[in-house]
Amino acid sequence: MTKLSVNVNKIATLRNSRGGNAPDLLKVVEDIERFGAQGITVHPRPDERHIRYQDTRDLTKVVTTEFNIEGNPIPKFVDLVVETKPTQVTLVPDSVDAITSNAGWNTIEHSGFLSEVIRTFQENGIRTSIFVDADTKMVEGAAKTGADRIELYTENYAKTYPNNPEKAIASFERAAQVAHSCDLGINAGHDLNLDNIQYFKEHIPHLLEVSIGHALICESLYFGLDNVINMYLNKLK
């Protein structure tokens, strides 16, 4: 079964909008795990507009499943990850002013930098994953950095899926095949939702984990958080 890691950035965004502690991020994370999620993901950005660096520290005392921290490995982020020692760190090349992640790494151009950062994390016992587009060359480049996994950036799949599922999945199938041949674990995330997740799961062999936040929280407004998490788990079996 593919693991479901719930990205809780949107919970923090809602909390921050009023300046208090409602909703209580730590309590929501405890509930998400109790409802069946197998992981928690956060993506602290330098401006701390949703997840704060202190949230990340506090969550290490609460999360009992896998803890995944995403972000651009600037020095402040690297220090945070080494301090908190999550299960996994996912390296994402987003700019400071990015609304959301919008591209994977060029693993060839940034090979030296990524290799150095990955070595730092692995020396601290932290599994590393690189956020990449569904491009076989970028997957091969990721393998050469020494990363443990890749996370396939699935926005293009989500956009194309409603009109042409076969076209949407094709490049991801190829990328996944190359990743497996390179002994890379395969994660995926970005714009996956209840409508498109099952097709993706059925066509991507060896899919270990999906990270879902925005869509899952939006769907929970209609169906409830407990129900939505279990709907995802059923589709990921």
JSON list of C-alpha atoms in Angstrom, two decimals:
[
{"chain": "A", "resi": 1, "resn": "MET", "atom": "CA", "xyz": [0.00, 0.00, 0.00]},
{"chain": "A", "resi": 2, "resn": "THR", "atom": "CA", "xyz": [1.22, 3.49, -0.87]},
{"chain": "A", "resi": 3, "resn": "LYS", "atom": "CA", "xyz": [1.58, 5.66, 2.23]},
{"chain": "A", "resi": 4, "resn": "LEU", "atom": "CA", "xyz": [-0.45, 8.85, 2.62]},
{"chain": "A", "resi": 5, "resn": "SER", "atom": "CA", "xyz": [1.48, 11.80, 4.06]},
{"chain": "A", "resi": 6, "resn": "VAL", "atom": "CA", "xyz": [-0.76, 14.77, 4.82]},
{"chain": "A", "resi": 7, "resn": "ASN", "atom": "CA", "xyz": [0.69, 18.22, 4.23]},
{"chain": "A", "resi": 8, "resn": "VAL", "atom": "CA", "xyz": [-0.61, 20.48, 7.01]},
{"chain": "A", "resi": 9, "resn": "ASN", "atom": "CA", "xyz": [0.53, 23.84, 5.63]},
{"chain": "A", "resi": 10, "resn": "LYS", "atom": "CA", "xyz": [-3.07, 24.91, 5.02]},
{"chain": "A", "resi": 11, "resn": "ILE", "atom": "CA", "xyz": [-3.96, 24.26, 8.64]},
{"chain": "A", "resi": 12, "resn": "ALA", "atom": "CA", "xyz": [-1.19, 26.66, 9.65]},
{"chain": "A", "resi": 13, "resn": "THR", "atom": "CA", "xyz": [-2.37, 29.20, 7.05]},
{"chain": "A", "resi": 14, "resn": "LEU", "atom": "CA", "xyz": [-5.85, 29.19, 8.58]},
{"chain": "A", "resi": 15, "resn": "ARG", "atom": "CA", "xyz": [-4.41, 29.59, 12.08]},
{"chain": "A", "resi": 16, "resn": "ASN", "atom": "CA", "xyz": [-2.15, 32.45, 11.04]},
{"chain": "A", "resi": 17, "resn": "SER", "atom": "CA", "xyz": [-5.01, 34.34, 9.39]},
{"chain": "A", "resi": 18, "resn": "ARG", "atom": "CA", "xyz": [-6.44, 35.24, 12.81]},
{"chain": "A", "resi": 19, "resn": "GLY", "atom": "CA", "xyz": [-3.24, 35.44, 14.82]},
{"chain": "A", "resi": 20, "resn": "GLY", "atom": "CA", "xyz": [-4.29, 33.00, 17.53]},
{"chain": "A", "resi": 21, "resn": "ASN", "atom": "CA", "xyz": [-4.00, 29.24, 17.86]},
{"chain": "A", "resi": 22, "resn": "ALA", "atom": "CA", "xyz": [-7.21, 28.10, 16.18]},
{"chain": "A", "resi": 23, "resn": "PRO", "atom": "CA", "xyz": [-7.06, 25.62, 14.69]},
{"chain": "A", "resi": 24, "resn": "ASP", "atom": "CA", "xyz": [-4.47, 24.08, 16.96]},
{"chain": "A", "resi": 25, "resn": "LEU", "atom": "CA", "xyz": [-1.89, 22.65, 14.55]},
{"chain": "A", "resi": 26, "resn": "LEU", "atom": "CA", "xyz": [-0.52, 20.08, 16.98]},
{"chain": "A", "resi": 27, "resn": "LYS", "atom": "CA", "xyz": [-4.00, 18.79, 17.85]},
{"chain": "A", "resi": 28, "resn": "VAL", "atom": "CA", "xyz": [-4.97, 18.56, 14.17]},
{"chain": "A", "resi": 29, "resn": "VAL", "atom": "CA", "xyz": [-1.80, 16.57, 13.43]},
{"chain": "A", "resi": 30, "resn": "GLU", "atom": "CA", "xyz": [-2.60, 14.17, 16.27]},
{"chain": "A", "resi": 31, "resn": "ASP", "atom": "CA", "xyz": [-6.11, 13.73, 14.83]},
{"chain": "A", "resi": 32, "resn": "ILE", "atom": "CA", "xyz": [-4.83, 13.23, 11.28]},
{"chain": "A", "resi": 33, "resn": "GLU", "atom": "CA", "xyz": [-2.61, 10.39, 12.48]},
{"chain": "A", "resi": 34, "resn": "ARG", "atom": "CA", "xyz": [-5.46, 8.95, 14.54]},
{"chain": "A", "resi": 35, "resn": "PHE", "atom": "CA", "xyz": [-7.67, 8.99, 11.43]},
{"chain": "A", "resi": 36, "resn": "GLY", "atom": "CA", "xyz": [-5.14, 6.76, 9.66]},
{"chain": "A", "resi": 37, "resn": "ALA", "atom": "CA", "xyz": [-2.60, 8.92, 7.81]},
{"chain": "A", "resi": 38, "resn": "GLN", "atom": "CA", "xyz": [0.85, 7.32, 7.71]},
{"chain": "A", "resi": 39, "resn": "GLY", "atom": "CA", "xyz": [2.84, 10.54, 7.57]},
{"chain": "A", "resi": 40, "resn": "ILE", "atom": "CA", "xyz": [2.87, 14.29, 8.15]},
{"chain": "A", "resi": 41, "resn": "THR", "atom": "CA", "xyz": [4.47, 16.77, 5.74]},
{"chain": "A", "resi": 42, "resn": "VAL", "atom": "CA", "xyz": [5.37, 20.41, 6.35]},
{"chain": "A", "resi": 43, "resn": "HIS", "atom": "CA", "xyz": [6.97, 22.94, 4.04]},
{"chain": "A", "resi": 44, "resn": "PRO", "atom": "CA", "xyz": [8.37, 25.84, 6.10]},
{"chain": "A", "resi": 45, "resn": "ARG", "atom": "CA", "xyz": [9.23, 28.83, 3.92]},
{"chain": "A", "resi": 46, "resn": "PRO", "atom": "CA", "xyz": [11.56, 31.67, 4.90]},
{"chain": "A", "resi": 47, "resn": "ASP", "atom": "CA", "xyz": [8.68, 34.13, 5.40]},
{"chain": "A", "resi": 48, "resn": "GLU", "atom": "CA", "xyz": [6.87, 31.59, 7.65]},
{"chain": "A", "resi": 49, "resn": "ARG", "atom": "CA", "xyz": [3.54, 32.50, 6.06]},
{"chain": "A", "resi": 50, "resn": "HIS", "atom": "CA", "xyz": [2.10, 29.14, 7.00]},
{"chain": "A", "resi": 51, "resn": "ILE", "atom": "CA", "xyz": [4.30, 26.60, 8.80]},
{"chain": "A", "resi": 52, "resn": "ARG", "atom": "CA", "xyz": [6.71, 28.36, 11.13]},
{"chain": "A", "resi": 53, "resn": "TYR", "atom": "CA", "xyz": [10.14, 27.04, 11.95]},
{"chain": "A", "resi": 54, "resn": "GLN", "atom": "CA", "xyz": [9.03, 26.67, 15.56]},
{"chain": "A", "resi": 55, "resn": "ASP", "atom": "CA", "xyz": [6.03, 24.61, 14.38]},
{"chain": "A", "resi": 56, "resn": "THR", "atom": "CA", "xyz": [8.48, 22.18, 12.87]},
{"chain": "A", "resi": 57, "resn": "ARG", "atom": "CA", "xyz": [10.35, 21.87, 16.14]},
{"chain": "A", "resi": 58, "resn": "ASP", "atom": "CA", "xyz": [7.10, 21.43, 18.08]},
{"chain": "A", "resi": 59, "resn": "LEU", "atom": "CA", "xyz": [5.84, 18.77, 15.69]},
{"chain": "A", "resi": 60, "resn": "THR", "atom": "CA", "xyz": [8.84, 16.54, 16.36]},
{"chain": "A", "resi": 61, "resn": "LYS", "atom": "CA", "xyz": [7.35, 15.98, 19.83]},
{"chain": "A", "resi": 62, "resn": "VAL", "atom": "CA", "xyz": [3.92, 15.08, 18.41]},
{"chain": "A", "resi": 63, "resn": "VAL", "atom": "CA", "xyz": [4.33, 13.16, 15.15]},
{"chain": "A", "resi": 64, "resn": "THR", "atom": "CA", "xyz": [4.39, 9.40, 15.69]},
{"chain": "A", "resi": 65, "resn": "THR", "atom": "CA", "xyz": [4.26, 8.38, 12.01]},
{"chain": "A", "resi": 66, "resn": "GLU", "atom": "CA", "xyz": [6.76, 9.48, 9.35]},
{"chain": "A", "resi": 67, "resn": "PHE", "atom": "CA", "xyz": [7.70, 13.15, 9.43]},
{"chain": "A", "resi": 68, "resn": "ASN", "atom": "CA", "xyz": [8.62, 14.75, 6.10]},
{"chain": "A", "resi": 69, "resn": "ILE", "atom": "CA", "xyz": [10.03, 18.28, 5.88]},
{"chain": "A", "resi": 70, "resn": "GLU", "atom": "CA", "xyz": [10.03, 19.90, 2.43]},
{"chain": "A", "resi": 71, "resn": "GLY", "atom": "CA", "xyz": [11.88, 22.99, 1.35]},
{"chain": "A", "resi": 72, "resn": "ASN", "atom": "CA", "xyz": [14.63, 24.74, -0.52]},
{"chain": "A", "resi": 73, "resn": "PRO", "atom": "CA", "xyz": [17.92, 23.82, 1.22]},
{"chain": "A", "resi": 74, "resn": "ILE", "atom": "CA", "xyz": [19.05, 27.31, 2.14]},
{"chain": "A", "resi": 75, "resn": "PRO", "atom": "CA", "xyz": [21.35, 27.34, 5.22]},
{"chain": "A", "resi": 76, "resn": "LYS", "atom": "CA", "xyz": [18.52, 28.14, 7.64]},
{"chain": "A", "resi": 77, "resn": "PHE", "atom": "CA", "xyz": [16.47, 25.23, 6.31]},
{"chain": "A", "resi": 78, "resn": "VAL", "atom": "CA", "xyz": [19.41, 22.83, 6.42]},
{"chain": "A", "resi": 79, "resn": "ASP", "atom": "CA", "xyz": [20.07, 23.78, 10.06]},
{"chain": "A", "resi": 80, "resn": "LEU", "atom": "CA", "xyz": [16.41, 23.21, 10.95]},
{"chain": "A", "resi": 81, "resn": "VAL", "atom": "CA", "xyz": [16.32, 19.76, 9.36]},
{"chain": "A", "resi": 82, "resn": "VAL", "atom": "CA", "xyz": [19.56, 18.66, 11.01]},
{"chain": "A", "resi": 83, "resn": "GLU", "atom": "CA", "xyz": [18.23, 19.92, 14.36]},
{"chain": "A", "resi": 84, "resn": "THR", "atom": "CA", "xyz": [14.82, 18.20, 14.12]},
{"chain": "A", "resi": 85, "resn": "LYS", "atom": "CA", "xyz": [15.95, 15.02, 12.30]},
{"chain": "A", "resi": 86, "resn": "PRO", "atom": "CA", "xyz": [12.72, 14.08, 10.51]},
{"chain": "A", "resi": 87, "resn": "THR", "atom": "CA", "xyz": [12.23, 10.72, 8.85]},
{"chain": "A", "resi": 88, "resn": "GLN", "atom": "CA", "xyz": [12.62, 12.35, 5.45]},
{"chain": "A", "resi": 89, "resn": "VAL", "atom": "CA", "xyz": [13.64, 15.65, 3.91]},
{"chain": "A", "resi": 90, "resn": "THR", "atom": "CA", "xyz": [12.35, 16.56, 0.45]},
{"chain": "A", "resi": 91, "resn": "LEU", "atom": "CA", "xyz": [14.44, 19.11, -1.43]},
{"chain": "A", "resi": 92, "resn": "VAL", "atom": "CA", "xyz": [12.32, 21.57, -3.43]},
{"chain": "A", "resi": 93, "resn": "PRO", "atom": "CA", "xyz": [13.81, 24.39, -5.57]},
{"chain": "A", "resi": 94, "resn": "ASP", "atom": "CA", "xyz": [11.12, 26.99, -4.88]},
{"chain": "A", "resi": 95, "resn": "SER", "atom": "CA", "xyz": [12.01, 30.66, -4.81]},
{"chain": "A", "resi": 96, "resn": "VAL", "atom": "CA", "xyz": [11.42, 32.83, -1.75]},
{"chain": "A", "resi": 97, "resn": "ASP", "atom": "CA", "xyz": [8.33, 34.47, -3.30]},
{"chain": "A", "resi": 98, "resn": "ALA", "atom": "CA", "xyz": [6.79, 31.29, -4.74]},
{"chain": "A", "resi": 99, "resn": "ILE", "atom": "CA", "xyz": [3.11, 30.85, -3.89]},
{"chain": "A", "resi": 100, "resn": "THR", "atom": "CA", "xyz": [3.59, 27.12, -4.16]},
{"chain": "A", "resi": 101, "resn": "SER", "atom": "CA", "xyz": [6.16, 24.75, -5.62]},
{"chain": "A", "resi": 102, "resn": "ASN", "atom": "CA", "xyz": [6.15, 25.11, -9.39]},
{"chain": "A", "resi": 103, "resn": "ALA", "atom": "CA", "xyz": [9.09, 23.12, -10.80]},
{"chain": "A", "resi": 104, "resn": "GLY", "atom": "CA", "xyz": [11.39, 20.23, -10.08]},
{"chain": "A", "resi": 105, "resn": "TRP", "atom": "CA", "xyz": [15.16, 20.41, -9.74]},
{"chain": "A", "resi": 106, "resn": "ASN", "atom": "CA", "xyz": [17.52, 20.45, -12.66]},
{"chain": "A", "resi": 107, "resn": "THR", "atom": "CA", "xyz": [19.51, 17.63, -11.10]},
{"chain": "A", "resi": 108, "resn": "ILE", "atom": "CA", "xyz": [22.24, 17.83, -13.73]},
{"chain": "A", "resi": 109, "resn": "GLU", "atom": "CA", "xyz": [22.96, 21.54, -13.39]},
{"chain": "A", "resi": 110, "resn": "HIS", "atom": "CA", "xyz": [22.77, 21.43, -9.58]},
{"chain": "A", "resi": 111, "resn": "SER", "atom": "CA", "xyz": [24.33, 18.01, -9.10]},
{"chain": "A", "resi": 112, "resn": "GLY", "atom": "CA", "xyz": [27.26, 19.18, -6.98]},
{"chain": "A", "resi": 113, "resn": "PHE", "atom": "CA", "xyz": [25.14, 21.29, -4.67]},
{"chain": "A", "resi": 114, "resn": "LEU", "atom": "CA", "xyz": [22.51, 18.59, -4.21]},
{"chain": "A", "resi": 115, "resn": "SER", "atom": "CA", "xyz": [25.13, 15.92, -3.54]},
{"chain": "A", "resi": 116, "resn": "GLU", "atom": "CA", "xyz": [26.72, 18.03, -0.81]},
{"chain": "A", "resi": 117, "resn": "VAL", "atom": "CA", "xyz": [23.40, 18.80, 0.90]},
{"chain": "A", "resi": 118, "resn": "ILE", "atom": "CA", "xyz": [22.24, 15.20, 0.65]},
{"chain": "A", "resi": 119, "resn": "ARG", "atom": "CA", "xyz": [25.46, 13.98, 2.21]},
{"chain": "A", "resi": 120, "resn": "THR", "atom": "CA", "xyz": [24.87, 16.30, 5.18]},
{"chain": "A", "resi": 121, "resn": "PHE", "atom": "CA", "xyz": [21.38, 14.94, 5.74]},
{"chain": "A", "resi": 122, "resn": "GLN", "atom": "CA", "xyz": [22.33, 11.31, 5.30]},
{"chain": "A", "resi": 123, "resn": "GLU", "atom": "CA", "xyz": [25.18, 11.69, 7.79]},
{"chain": "A", "resi": 124, "resn": "ASN", "atom": "CA", "xyz": [22.45, 12.65, 10.25]},
{"chain": "A", "resi": 125, "resn": "GLY", "atom": "CA", "xyz": [20.36, 9.58, 9.43]},
{"chain": "A", "resi": 126, "resn": "ILE", "atom": "CA", "xyz": [17.72, 11.48, 7.41]},
{"chain": "A", "resi": 127, "resn": "ARG", "atom": "CA", "xyz": [16.25, 9.92, 4.26]},
{"chain": "A", "resi": 128, "resn": "THR", "atom": "CA", "xyz": [16.51, 12.30, 1.32]},
{"chain": "A", "resi": 129, "resn": "SER", "atom": "CA", "xyz": [14.15, 12.87, -1.59]},
{"chain": "A", "resi": 130, "resn": "ILE", "atom": "CA", "xyz": [14.52, 15.24, -4.56]},
{"chain": "A", "resi": 131, "resn": "PHE", "atom": "CA", "xyz": [11.50, 16.96, -6.12]},
{"chain": "A", "resi": 132, "resn": "VAL", "atom": "CA", "xyz": [11.71, 16.38, -9.89]},
{"chain": "A", "resi": 133, "resn": "ASP", "atom": "CA", "xyz": [9.62, 16.71, -13.03]},
{"chain": "A", "resi": 134, "resn": "ALA", "atom": "CA", "xyz": [8.64, 13.55, -14.89]},
{"chain": "A", "resi": 135, "resn": "ASP", "atom": "CA", "xyz": [11.80, 13.73, -17.00]},
{"chain": "A", "resi": 136, "resn": "THR", "atom": "CA", "xyz": [13.96, 10.62, -17.23]},
{"chain": "A", "resi": 137, "resn": "LYS", "atom": "CA", "xyz": [17.18, 12.67, -17.48]},
{"chain": "A", "resi": 138, "resn": "MET", "atom": "CA", "xyz": [16.32, 14.50, -14.25]},
{"chain": "A", "resi": 139, "resn": "VAL", "atom": "CA", "xyz": [15.55, 11.18, -12.58]},
{"chain": "A", "resi": 140, "resn": "GLU", "atom": "CA", "xyz": [18.90, 9.77, -13.66]},
{"chain": "A", "resi": 141, "resn": "GLY", "atom": "CA", "xyz": [20.57, 12.94, -12.40]},
{"chain": "A", "resi": 142, "resn": "ALA", "atom": "CA", "xyz": [18.85, 12.52, -9.04]},
{"chain": "A", "resi": 143, "resn": "ALA", "atom": "CA", "xyz": [20.24, 9.02, -8.72]},
{"chain": "A", "resi": 144, "resn": "LYS", "atom": "CA", "xyz": [23.77, 10.32, -9.26]},
{"chain": "A", "resi": 145, "resn": "THR", "atom": "CA", "xyz": [23.46, 12.76, -6.35]},
{"chain": "A", "resi": 146, "resn": "GLY", "atom": "CA", "xyz": [23.07, 9.87, -3.90]},
{"chain": "A", "resi": 147, "resn": "ALA", "atom": "CA", "xyz": [19.44, 10.65, -3.04]},
{"chain": "A", "resi": 148, "resn": "ASP", "atom": "CA", "xyz": [17.32, 7.88, -1.56]},
{"chain": "A", "resi": 149, "resn": "ARG", "atom": "CA", "xyz": [14.12, 8.86, -3.35]},
{"chain": "A", "resi": 150, "resn": "ILE", "atom": "CA", "xyz": [12.53, 11.23, -5.80]},
{"chain": "A", "resi": 151, "resn": "GLU", "atom": "CA", "xyz": [9.20, 12.99, -5.46]},
{"chain": "A", "resi": 152, "resn": "LEU", "atom": "CA", "xyz": [7.50, 13.29, -8.83]},
{"chain": "A", "resi": 153, "resn": "TYR", "atom": "CA", "xyz": [6.01, 16.75, -9.34]},
{"chain": "A", "resi": 154, "resn": "THR", "atom": "CA", "xyz": [2.49, 15.91, -10.47]},
{"chain": "A", "resi": 155, "resn": "GLU", "atom": "CA", "xyz": [0.90, 19.26, -11.38]},
{"chain": "A", "resi": 156, "resn": "ASN", "atom": "CA", "xyz": [1.05, 18.51, -15.12]},
{"chain": "A", "resi": 157, "resn": "TYR", "atom": "CA", "xyz": [-0.55, 15.12, -14.53]},
{"chain": "A", "resi": 158, "resn": "ALA", "atom": "CA", "xyz": [-3.39, 16.73, -12.59]},
{"chain": "A", "resi": 159, "resn": "LYS", "atom": "CA", "xyz": [-4.02, 19.35, -15.28]},
{"chain": "A", "resi": 160, "resn": "THR", "atom": "CA", "xyz": [-4.08, 16.86, -18.15]},
{"chain": "A", "resi": 161, "resn": "TYR", "atom": "CA", "xyz": [-5.87, 13.99, -16.41]},
{"chain": "A", "resi": 162, "resn": "PRO", "atom": "CA", "xyz": [-9.51, 15.20, -16.78]},
{"chain": "A", "resi": 163, "resn": "ASN", "atom": "CA", "xyz": [-9.31, 15.30, -20.59]},
{"chain": "A", "resi": 164, "resn": "ASN", "atom": "CA", "xyz": [-6.75, 12.61, -21.37]},
{"chain": "A", "resi": 165, "resn": "PRO", "atom": "CA", "xyz": [-5.66, 10.28, -18.54]},
{"chain": "A", "resi": 166, "resn": "GLU", "atom": "CA", "xyz": [-3.42, 8.18, -20.80]},
{"chain": "A", "resi": 167, "resn": "LYS", "atom": "CA", "xyz": [-1.49, 11.22, -22.00]},
{"chain": "A", "resi": 168, "resn": "ALA", "atom": "CA", "xyz": [-1.34, 12.59, -18.47]},
{"chain": "A", "resi": 169, "resn": "ILE", "atom": "CA", "xyz": [0.28, 9.49, -17.00]},
{"chain": "A", "resi": 170, "resn": "ALA", "atom": "CA", "xyz": [2.67, 8.53, -19.82]},
{"chain": "A", "resi": 171, "resn": "SER", "atom": "CA", "xyz": [5.73, 10.57, -18.83]},
{"chain": "A", "resi": 172, "resn": "PHE", "atom": "CA", "xyz": [5.25, 9.62, -15.17]},
{"chain": "A", "resi": 173, "resn": "GLU", "atom": "CA", "xyz": [5.23, 5.92, -16.03]},
{"chain": "A", "resi": 174, "resn": "ARG", "atom": "CA", "xyz": [8.52, 6.33, -17.89]},
{"chain": "A", "resi": 175, "resn": "ALA", "atom": "CA", "xyz": [10.08, 8.36, -15.08]},
{"chain": "A", "resi": 176, "resn": "ALA", "atom": "CA", "xyz": [8.99, 5.79, -12.50]},
{"chain": "A", "resi": 177, "resn": "GLN", "atom": "CA", "xyz": [10.47, 2.93, -14.51]},
{"chain": "A", "resi": 178, "resn": "VAL", "atom": "CA", "xyz": [13.82, 4.74, -14.73]},
{"chain": "A", "resi": 179, "resn": "ALA", "atom": "CA", "xyz": [13.72, 5.60, -11.03]},
{"chain": "A", "resi": 180, "resn": "HIS", "atom": "CA", "xyz": [13.15, 1.97, -10.07]},
{"chain": "A", "resi": 181, "resn": "SER", "atom": "CA", "xyz": [15.97, 0.83, -12.34]},
{"chain": "A", "resi": 182, "resn": "CYS", "atom": "CA", "xyz": [18.24, 3.34, -10.55]},
{"chain": "A", "resi": 183, "resn": "ASP", "atom": "CA", "xyz": [17.21, 2.00, -7.11]},
{"chain": "A", "resi": 184, "resn": "LEU", "atom": "CA", "xyz": [15.42, 5.23, -6.25]},
{"chain": "A", "resi": 185, "resn": "GLY", "atom": "CA", "xyz": [12.31, 5.12, -4.11]},
{"chain": "A", "resi": 186, "resn": "ILE", "atom": "CA", "xyz": [9.32, 6.89, -5.65]},
{"chain": "A", "resi": 187, "resn": "ASN", "atom": "CA", "xyz": [7.14, 9.50, -3.96]},
{"chain": "A", "resi": 188, "resn": "ALA", "atom": "CA", "xyz": [4.71, 11.89, -5.64]},
{"chain": "A", "resi": 189, "resn": "GLY", "atom": "CA", "xyz": [2.87, 15.09, -4.89]},
{"chain": "A", "resi": 190, "resn": "HIS", "atom": "CA", "xyz": [1.23, 18.32, -6.03]},
{"chain": "A", "resi": 191, "resn": "ASP", "atom": "CA", "xyz": [-2.43, 18.68, -7.07]},
{"chain": "A", "resi": 192, "resn": "LEU", "atom": "CA", "xyz": [-3.22, 15.02, -6.50]},
{"chain": "A", "resi": 193, "resn": "ASN", "atom": "CA", "xyz": [-6.82, 14.67, -5.33]},
{"chain": "A", "resi": 194, "resn": "LEU", "atom": "CA", "xyz": [-9.63, 12.18, -4.80]},
{"chain": "A", "resi": 195, "resn": "ASP", "atom": "CA", "xyz": [-10.51, 12.26, -8.51]},
{"chain": "A", "resi": 196, "resn": "ASN", "atom": "CA", "xyz": [-7.06, 11.49, -9.93]},
{"chain": "A", "resi": 197, "resn": "ILE", "atom": "CA", "xyz": [-5.16, 9.65, -7.19]},
{"chain": "A", "resi": 198, "resn": "GLN", "atom": "CA", "xyz": [-6.36, 6.12, -7.88]},
{"chain": "A", "resi": 199, "resn": "TYR", "atom": "CA", "xyz": [-5.48, 6.20, -11.59]},
{"chain": "A", "resi": 200, "resn": "PHE", "atom": "CA", "xyz": [-2.04, 7.53, -10.72]},
{"chain": "A", "resi": 201, "resn": "LYS", "atom": "CA", "xyz": [-1.49, 4.82, -8.13]},
{"chain": "A", "resi": 202, "resn": "GLU", "atom": "CA", "xyz": [-2.62, 2.07, -10.52]},
{"chain": "A", "resi": 203, "resn": "HIS", "atom": "CA", "xyz": [-0.19, 3.17, -13.25]},
{"chain": "A", "resi": 204, "resn": "ILE", "atom": "CA", "xyz": [2.92, 4.03, -11.22]},
{"chain": "A", "resi": 205, "resn": "PRO", "atom": "CA", "xyz": [4.64, 0.87, -10.01]},
{"chain": "A", "resi": 206, "resn": "HIS", "atom": "CA", "xyz": [6.57, 0.94, -6.76]},
{"chain": "A", "resi": 207, "resn": "LEU", "atom": "CA", "xyz": [4.89, 4.17, -5.56]},
{"chain": "A", "resi": 208, "resn": "LEU", "atom": "CA", "xyz": [5.91, 4.44, -1.91]},
{"chain": "A", "resi": 209, "resn": "GLU", "atom": "CA", "xyz": [4.29, 7.67, -0.74]},
{"chain": "A", "resi": 210, "resn": "VAL", "atom": "CA", "xyz": [2.08, 10.54, -1.82]},
{"chain": "A", "resi": 211, "resn": "SER", "atom": "CA", "xyz": [2.08, 13.93, -0.09]},
{"chain": "A", "resi": 212, "resn": "ILE", "atom": "CA", "xyz": [-1.27, 15.72, -0.31]},
{"chain": "A", "resi": 213, "resn": "GLY", "atom": "CA", "xyz": [-2.28, 18.95, 1.36]},
{"chain": "A", "resi": 214, "resn": "HIS", "atom": "CA", "xyz": [-4.27, 21.61, -0.47]},
{"chain": "A", "resi": 215, "resn": "ALA", "atom": "CA", "xyz": [-6.76, 19.28, -2.17]},
{"chain": "A", "resi": 216, "resn": "LEU", "atom": "CA", "xyz": [-7.21, 17.12, 0.91]},
{"chain": "A", "resi": 217, "resn": "ILE", "atom": "CA", "xyz": [-8.03, 20.09, 3.13]},
{"chain": "A", "resi": 218, "resn": "CYS", "atom": "CA", "xyz": [-10.42, 21.52, 0.51]},
{"chain": "A", "resi": 219, "resn": "GLU", "atom": "CA", "xyz": [-12.20, 18.17, 0.18]},
{"chain": "A", "resi": 220, "resn": "SER", "atom": "CA", "xyz": [-12.43, 17.96, 3.96]},
{"chain": "A", "resi": 221, "resn": "LEU", "atom": "CA", "xyz": [-14.65, 21.06, 3.97]},
{"chain": "A", "resi": 222, "resn": "TYR", "atom": "CA", "xyz": [-17.32, 18.92, 2.32]},
{"chain": "A", "resi": 223, "resn": "PHE", "atom": "CA", "xyz": [-16.67, 15.41, 3.63]},
{"chain": "A", "resi": 224, "resn": "GLY", "atom": "CA", "xyz": [-14.83, 15.92, 6.91]},
{"chain": "A", "resi": 225, "resn": "LEU", "atom": "CA", "xyz": [-11.16, 15.27, 7.65]},
{"chain": "A", "resi": 226, "resn": "ASP", "atom": "CA", "xyz": [-11.62, 11.74, 9.00]},
{"chain": "A", "resi": 227, "resn": "ASN", "atom": "CA", "xyz": [-13.72, 10.68, 5.99]},
{"chain": "A", "resi": 228, "resn": "VAL", "atom": "CA", "xyz": [-11.37, 12.21, 3.43]},
{"chain": "A", "resi": 229, "resn": "ILE", "atom": "CA", "xyz": [-8.25, 10.58, 4.88]},
{"chain": "A", "resi": 230, "resn": "ASN", "atom": "CA", "xyz": [-9.93, 7.19, 4.74]},
{"chain": "A", "resi": 231, "resn": "MET", "atom": "CA", "xyz": [-11.20, 7.85, 1.21]},
{"chain": "A", "resi": 232, "resn": "TYR", "atom": "CA", "xyz": [-7.58, 8.42, 0.16]},
{"chain": "A", "resi": 233, "resn": "LEU", "atom": "CA", "xyz": [-6.40, 5.33, 2.00]},
{"chain": "A", "resi": 234, "resn": "ASN", "atom": "CA", "xyz": [-8.98, 3.22, 0.17]},
{"chain": "A", "resi": 235, "resn": "LYS", "atom": "CA", "xyz": [-7.84, 4.57, -3.20]},
{"chain": "A", "resi": 236, "resn": "LEU", "atom": "CA", "xyz": [-4.19, 3.91, -2.36]},
{"chain": "A", "resi": 237, "resn": "LYS", "atom": "CA", "xyz": [-4.65, 0.23, -1.45]}
]
